[in-house]
């Protein structure tokens, strides 16, 4: 039995109508209409679709997921951005090696690109076929099997207008890993793809160790609405060489300048700038605001006497500077009748939730505390968002 036949579609329809598809009552009701195994599969899919709403919105109701594939799936806005860039570079055919449930391939197909896909897991491949069918991709375009074995046939005679997209799985029985020997497909195979005649794009997690990244390619860290979601290696016709960041949904691009001098370190100025995480990982802090400086050489908080207006960082006006002392901060919160308290920090061994409980905020006012290392030591900066 399968969720993709008539009986499966009916089971899934019933499962999606349940208020709590994870409940025993839902399982009992559904087993009265369909076989127990199919009921369990349909209810599990309904649970995954509800979980997927955070990433896929209403479209999650029409897609098929597995738990691992949902976690690794690209956000739709990021997949669409990547597909637009491929089209702009003259790519006509994308070969997705390890397509998961097919969300990246779906974005490419919807952008007008021809798509071929490979998925090792049979259940995930079946879900990918169903998901891609909605984008007009025929089922025979999704192959079930090992990417290393199938790639030579798919790429025979491919030129620069064919792009291989690969998102190596980094999951082991103990969770995610950056041990390259645990990657699927193997890291050596992924790196060999960069030297072939076709184009290649490699999606990686944003925390990828820099020693894994080749020097002679373009690497972009991407953030979506402030969340850093991935790093991507680009070896395509118009790709540059270096490191940069792309900030969505505005599609703002910034490139690091490897020749730029190190930013100076100085005391807190009138404004505090919190760079987007993608800008930080790309090493492009010097591009945020001319004349800005660091509060600590190892921490990505910038300061300036001029306000910042742009997408590369969040700007805060510094209203006060206090010792990082819980008793002092509690007295300040009480005196200023602060009931809504945002606490931000970097590189300090402080739990913001625990500190908030200690400070006992109560009152009609709101405030932001930024805990930062400065030349004067660790300080609590009372700030207001610009």
Coordinates of C-alpha atoms in Angstrom, one line a residue:
X1 CA 0.0 0.0 0.0
X2 CA 1.1 3.6 -0.7
X3 CA 0.0 7.1 0.1
X4 CA 0.2 7.7 -3.7
X5 CA -2.5 5.4 -4.8
X6 CA -6.3 5.8 -4.5
X7 CA -6.5 4.1 -1.1
X8 CA -3.6 6.1 0.2
X9 CA -5.1 9.4 -1.0
X10 CA -8.3 8.6 0.9
X11 CA -6.4 7.6 4.1
X12 CA -4.4 10.9 3.9
X13 CA -7.6 12.9 3.4
X14 CA -9.0 11.4 6.6
X15 CA -5.8 11.9 8.5
X16 CA -5.6 15.5 7.5
X17 CA -9.1 16.1 8.9
X18 CA -8.0 15.0 12.4
X19 CA -7.5 17.7 14.9
X20 CA -4.6 15.9 16.4
X21 CA -3.2 13.2 14.0
X22 CA -0.7 12.1 16.6
X23 CA -3.3 11.1 19.1
X24 CA -4.4 7.5 19.9
X25 CA -8.0 8.5 19.2
X26 CA -7.1 9.6 15.7
X27 CA -5.3 6.3 15.1
X28 CA -8.4 4.3 16.4
X29 CA -10.8 6.3 14.1
X30 CA -8.6 5.9 11.0
X31 CA -8.0 2.2 11.5
X32 CA -11.8 1.7 11.3
X33 CA -11.6 2.8 7.7
X34 CA -8.2 1.7 6.4
X35 CA -5.6 -1.0 7.1
X36 CA -3.5 -0.3 10.2
X37 CA -0.2 0.2 8.3
X38 CA -1.7 2.6 5.9
X39 CA -3.5 4.5 8.8
X40 CA -0.1 4.9 10.6
X41 CA 1.6 6.1 7.4
X42 CA -1.2 8.6 6.7
X43 CA -1.3 10.0 10.2
X44 CA 2.5 10.3 10.2
X45 CA 2.3 12.2 7.0
X46 CA -0.4 14.5 8.4
X47 CA 1.9 15.2 11.4
X48 CA 4.8 16.1 9.1
X49 CA 2.7 18.4 7.0
X50 CA 1.6 20.4 10.0
X51 CA 5.2 20.6 11.1
X52 CA 6.2 21.7 7.6
X53 CA 3.9 24.7 7.7
X54 CA 6.6 26.8 9.4
X55 CA 8.9 26.3 6.4
X56 CA 6.4 25.8 3.5
X57 CA 3.3 27.7 4.5
X58 CA 0.0 26.5 3.0
X59 CA 1.9 24.6 0.3
X60 CA 2.8 22.0 2.9
X61 CA -0.7 20.6 2.7
X62 CA 0.0 19.3 -0.8
X63 CA 3.6 18.0 -0.3
X64 CA 4.9 14.6 0.9
X65 CA 7.6 14.5 3.5
X66 CA 9.9 12.3 5.5
X67 CA 11.2 13.5 8.8
X68 CA 14.8 13.7 7.7
X69 CA 14.0 15.2 4.3
X70 CA 11.8 17.9 5.9
X71 CA 14.7 18.9 8.2
X72 CA 17.2 19.1 5.3
X73 CA 14.7 20.6 2.7
X74 CA 15.6 24.1 1.5
X75 CA 13.3 27.0 2.4
X76 CA 11.1 27.8 -0.6
X77 CA 12.4 31.4 -0.8
X78 CA 16.0 30.2 -0.9
X79 CA 15.3 27.5 -3.5
X80 CA 13.5 30.0 -5.7
X81 CA 16.4 32.5 -5.4
X82 CA 18.9 29.8 -6.4
X83 CA 16.7 28.8 -9.4
X84 CA 16.5 32.4 -10.6
X85 CA 20.2 32.7 -10.5
X86 CA 20.7 29.5 -12.5
X87 CA 18.3 30.8 -15.1
X88 CA 20.1 34.1 -15.2
X89 CA 23.5 32.3 -15.8
X90 CA 22.1 30.4 -18.8
X91 CA 21.7 27.0 -17.1
X92 CA 19.0 24.9 -18.9
X93 CA 19.2 21.6 -17.2
X94 CA 19.6 20.8 -13.5
X95 CA 20.7 17.3 -12.3
X96 CA 19.8 17.0 -8.6
X97 CA 21.9 14.3 -7.0
X98 CA 20.3 13.4 -3.8
X99 CA 17.1 15.3 -4.3
X100 CA 15.3 14.4 -1.0
X101 CA 11.6 15.2 -1.3
X102 CA 12.4 17.3 -4.4
X103 CA 11.9 20.9 -3.2
X104 CA 15.0 22.3 -4.8
X105 CA 14.2 20.4 -8.1
X106 CA 10.7 21.7 -7.9
X107 CA 11.9 25.3 -7.7
X108 CA 14.1 24.7 -10.7
X109 CA 11.2 23.2 -12.7
X110 CA 8.9 26.1 -11.8
X111 CA 11.6 28.5 -13.0
X112 CA 11.5 26.7 -16.4
X113 CA 14.6 24.5 -16.1
X114 CA 14.7 20.9 -17.2
X115 CA 15.1 18.6 -14.2
X116 CA 16.6 15.2 -13.6
X117 CA 16.9 13.9 -10.0
X118 CA 18.3 11.0 -8.1
X119 CA 17.3 9.8 -4.6
X120 CA 18.8 6.8 -2.8
X121 CA 15.9 6.1 -0.4
X122 CA 12.9 4.5 -2.2
X123 CA 10.2 6.0 0.0
X124 CA 11.7 9.5 -0.3
X125 CA 12.1 9.1 -4.1
X126 CA 8.4 8.1 -4.3
X127 CA 7.5 11.3 -2.4
X128 CA 9.8 13.3 -4.7
X129 CA 8.0 12.0 -7.8
X130 CA 4.6 13.0 -6.4
X131 CA 5.9 16.5 -5.3
X132 CA 7.6 17.1 -8.7
X133 CA 4.6 16.0 -10.7
X134 CA 2.8 19.2 -9.6
X135 CA 5.6 21.1 -11.3
X136 CA 5.3 19.2 -14.5
X137 CA 8.2 16.9 -14.0
X138 CA 7.5 13.4 -15.4
X139 CA 8.0 10.5 -12.9
X140 CA 10.7 8.9 -15.0
X141 CA 12.9 12.0 -14.4
X142 CA 13.4 10.9 -10.8
X143 CA 15.6 7.9 -10.5
X144 CA 16.0 5.7 -7.4
X145 CA 19.5 4.7 -6.7
X146 CA 23.0 5.7 -5.7
X147 CA 24.1 9.2 -7.0
X148 CA 27.7 8.0 -7.6
X149 CA 26.6 5.1 -9.8
X150 CA 24.0 7.0 -11.7
X151 CA 25.8 10.4 -12.2
X152 CA 28.1 9.3 -15.2
X153 CA 25.1 8.3 -17.3
X154 CA 23.1 11.4 -16.4
X155 CA 26.1 13.7 -17.1
X156 CA 27.5 12.1 -20.2
X157 CA 28.4 14.9 -22.7
X158 CA 27.1 17.6 -20.3
X159 CA 28.4 21.1 -20.8
X160 CA 28.3 24.3 -18.7
X161 CA 24.6 24.8 -19.3
X162 CA 24.0 21.6 -17.3
X163 CA 24.3 22.2 -13.6
X164 CA 24.7 19.5 -11.0
X165 CA 23.1 20.4 -7.7
X166 CA 24.1 18.3 -4.7
X167 CA 23.2 18.7 -1.0
X168 CA 25.3 16.1 0.8
X169 CA 23.5 14.4 3.7
X170 CA 25.5 14.9 6.9
X171 CA 23.4 12.7 9.2
X172 CA 24.7 9.8 11.3
X173 CA 23.0 7.7 14.0
X174 CA 24.3 10.3 16.5
X175 CA 23.0 13.4 14.5
X176 CA 24.6 15.9 12.2
X177 CA 28.3 15.8 11.6
X178 CA 31.0 17.6 9.7
X179 CA 33.1 14.4 9.4
X180 CA 33.5 14.2 5.6
X181 CA 33.7 10.4 5.7
X182 CA 30.1 10.3 6.8
X183 CA 28.8 12.4 3.9
X184 CA 26.3 11.0 1.4
X185 CA 27.3 11.2 -1.4
X186 CA 31.0 11.0 -0.4
X187 CA 32.8 14.4 -0.1
X188 CA 35.5 13.2 -2.6
X189 CA 32.8 12.6 -5.2
X190 CA 31.3 16.1 -4.5
X191 CA 34.7 17.8 -4.9
X192 CA 35.3 15.9 -8.2
X193 CA 32.1 17.4 -9.5
X194 CA 33.7 20.9 -9.3
X195 CA 36.4 20.0 -11.8
X196 CA 34.1 18.6 -14.5
X197 CA 32.9 20.3 -17.7
X198 CA 29.4 20.9 -16.4
X199 CA 28.4 23.6 -13.8
X200 CA 28.1 22.6 -10.1
X201 CA 26.3 24.0 -7.1
X202 CA 26.9 22.5 -3.7
X203 CA 24.6 23.3 -0.8
X204 CA 26.1 23.0 2.7
X205 CA 25.1 23.9 6.2
X206 CA 26.0 27.5 7.3
X207 CA 28.4 26.1 9.9
X208 CA 30.6 24.4 7.3
X209 CA 34.3 24.4 8.5
X210 CA 36.2 26.8 6.3
X211 CA 39.0 24.2 5.7
X212 CA 36.5 22.2 3.7
X213 CA 35.8 25.0 1.2
X214 CA 38.0 25.2 -1.9
X215 CA 39.7 28.5 -2.4
X216 CA 39.1 28.9 -6.2
X217 CA 35.3 28.9 -6.1
X218 CA 32.5 31.3 -5.0
X219 CA 31.0 30.6 -1.6
X220 CA 27.9 32.4 -0.6
X221 CA 26.2 32.3 2.9
X222 CA 22.5 32.9 2.6
X223 CA 20.1 34.3 5.2
X224 CA 16.3 34.3 4.9
X225 CA 14.6 37.0 7.0
X226 CA 17.6 37.1 9.4
X227 CA 18.1 33.4 9.7
X228 CA 21.4 32.0 8.3
X229 CA 20.3 28.9 6.5
X230 CA 23.1 27.6 4.2
X231 CA 26.4 28.1 2.6
X232 CA 26.6 27.3 -1.2
X233 CA 29.6 26.6 -3.4
X234 CA 29.0 28.0 -6.9
X235 CA 31.1 26.7 -9.9
X236 CA 29.0 28.1 -12.7
X237 CA 29.6 30.2 -15.8
X238 CA 29.2 33.6 -14.0
X239 CA 30.4 32.6 -10.5
X240 CA 33.2 34.7 -9.0
X241 CA 36.0 33.6 -6.7
X242 CA 35.7 34.5 -3.1
X243 CA 33.3 34.7 -0.2
X244 CA 30.0 36.7 0.1
X245 CA 26.6 36.8 1.5
X246 CA 23.1 37.0 0.1
X247 CA 20.2 38.3 2.3
X248 CA 16.7 37.4 1.4
X249 CA 14.0 38.3 0.7
X250 CA 15.5 41.6 -0.5
X251 CA 18.2 39.7 -2.5
X252 CA 20.9 42.0 -1.1
X253 CA 24.4 40.8 -2.0
X254 CA 27.7 41.7 -0.3
X255 CA 31.2 40.4 -1.0
X256 CA 34.1 40.1 1.5
X257 CA 37.3 42.1 0.7
X258 CA 40.2 39.8 1.6
X259 CA 42.6 42.8 1.3
X260 CA 40.7 45.0 3.7
X261 CA 42.6 45.8 7.0
X262 CA 41.3 44.4 10.2
X263 CA 38.7 46.6 11.9
X264 CA 39.9 48.6 14.9
X265 CA 38.6 47.8 18.4
X266 CA 37.3 50.8 20.4
X267 CA 34.8 51.6 23.2
X268 CA 31.1 51.7 22.7
X269 CA 29.9 54.5 20.5
X270 CA 26.4 56.0 20.1
X271 CA 25.1 53.1 18.0
X272 CA 25.5 49.4 18.2
X273 CA 25.3 47.4 14.9
X274 CA 24.4 43.7 14.9
X275 CA 25.5 42.3 11.5
X276 CA 23.4 39.7 9.8
X277 CA 24.8 36.2 10.4
X278 CA 25.4 35.6 6.7
X279 CA 27.6 38.7 6.6
X280 CA 29.5 37.5 9.7
X281 CA 30.2 34.0 8.2
X282 CA 31.2 35.5 4.9
X283 CA 33.8 37.6 6.7
X284 CA 32.3 40.8 5.3
X285 CA 32.1 43.0 8.4
X286 CA 34.1 45.7 6.8
X287 CA 31.4 46.2 4.3
X288 CA 28.6 47.1 6.8
X289 CA 29.4 50.7 7.6
X290 CA 32.5 52.9 6.8
X291 CA 34.1 54.0 10.0
X292 CA 32.5 51.4 12.2
X293 CA 34.7 49.5 14.7
X294 CA 34.6 46.3 16.8
X295 CA 33.9 46.2 20.5
X296 CA 36.0 43.1 20.7
X297 CA 38.4 41.6 18.2
X298 CA 36.7 38.2 18.4
X299 CA 33.0 39.2 18.5
X300 CA 30.9 40.5 15.7
X301 CA 29.3 43.5 17.4
X302 CA 30.1 46.7 15.6
X303 CA 29.8 50.3 16.9
X304 CA 29.5 53.7 15.3
X305 CA 28.7 57.2 16.1
X306 CA 26.5 57.3 13.0
X307 CA 23.2 55.4 12.6
X308 CA 23.1 52.6 10.1
X309 CA 20.4 52.3 7.5
X310 CA 20.5 49.1 5.5
X311 CA 19.9 45.4 5.4
X312 CA 23.4 44.2 6.4
X313 CA 22.9 44.8 10.1
X314 CA 20.4 45.8 12.8
X315 CA 21.0 49.2 14.3
X316 CA 20.5 50.0 18.0
X317 CA 20.9 53.3 19.7
X318 CA 22.9 52.9 22.9
X319 CA 21.0 54.7 25.7
X320 CA 23.1 53.5 28.7
X321 CA 26.0 51.3 29.6
X322 CA 25.8 49.2 32.8
X323 CA 28.0 46.7 34.6
X324 CA 27.0 43.1 33.8
X325 CA 25.8 42.6 37.4
X326 CA 22.4 40.9 37.9
X327 CA 21.6 42.8 41.0
X328 CA 22.4 46.1 39.3
X329 CA 20.4 45.2 36.2
X330 CA 17.4 44.0 38.3
X331 CA 17.4 47.4 40.1
X332 CA 17.5 49.2 36.7
X333 CA 14.6 47.1 35.3
X334 CA 12.5 47.8 38.4
X335 CA 13.3 51.5 38.4
X336 CA 12.4 51.9 34.7
X337 CA 9.3 49.7 35.0
X338 CA 10.4 47.4 32.2
X339 CA 8.0 44.6 31.6
X340 CA 9.0 43.5 28.1
X341 CA 12.7 42.8 28.1
X342 CA 14.7 41.6 25.1
X343 CA 18.2 40.2 25.9
X344 CA 20.8 39.6 23.2
X345 CA 24.3 38.4 23.7
X346 CA 27.4 37.0 21.9
X347 CA 30.5 35.1 23.2
X348 CA 29.4 35.4 26.9
X349 CA 28.5 32.5 29.1
X350 CA 25.0 33.9 30.0
X351 CA 21.7 32.3 29.5
X352 CA 19.3 35.1 28.4
X353 CA 16.2 33.2 29.6
X354 CA 17.7 32.5 33.0
X355 CA 18.9 36.1 33.4
X356 CA 15.4 37.4 32.4
X357 CA 13.9 35.3 35.2
X358 CA 16.4 36.8 37.7
X359 CA 15.6 40.4 36.6
X360 CA 11.8 39.9 37.0
X361 CA 10.7 42.4 34.4
X362 CA 7.3 44.0 35.3
X363 CA 5.7 47.1 34.0
X364 CA 4.5 49.0 31.0
X365 CA 7.8 49.8 29.3
X366 CA 10.1 47.8 27.0
X367 CA 13.9 47.6 26.6
X368 CA 16.6 45.8 24.9
X369 CA 19.8 44.7 26.8
X370 CA 22.8 43.7 24.6
X371 CA 25.4 41.9 26.6
X372 CA 28.8 42.4 25.0
X373 CA 32.5 42.2 25.5
X374 CA 34.0 45.7 25.3
X375 CA 37.5 47.2 26.0
X376 CA 36.0 48.0 29.4
X377 CA 35.0 44.4 30.0
X378 CA 31.7 42.6 29.7
X379 CA 28.9 45.2 29.7
X380 CA 25.1 45.4 29.5
X381 CA 24.1 48.0 26.9
X382 CA 20.7 49.5 27.2
X383 CA 19.5 49.9 23.6
X384 CA 16.6 51.1 21.5
X385 CA 16.1 49.7 18.0
X386 CA 16.7 52.4 15.4

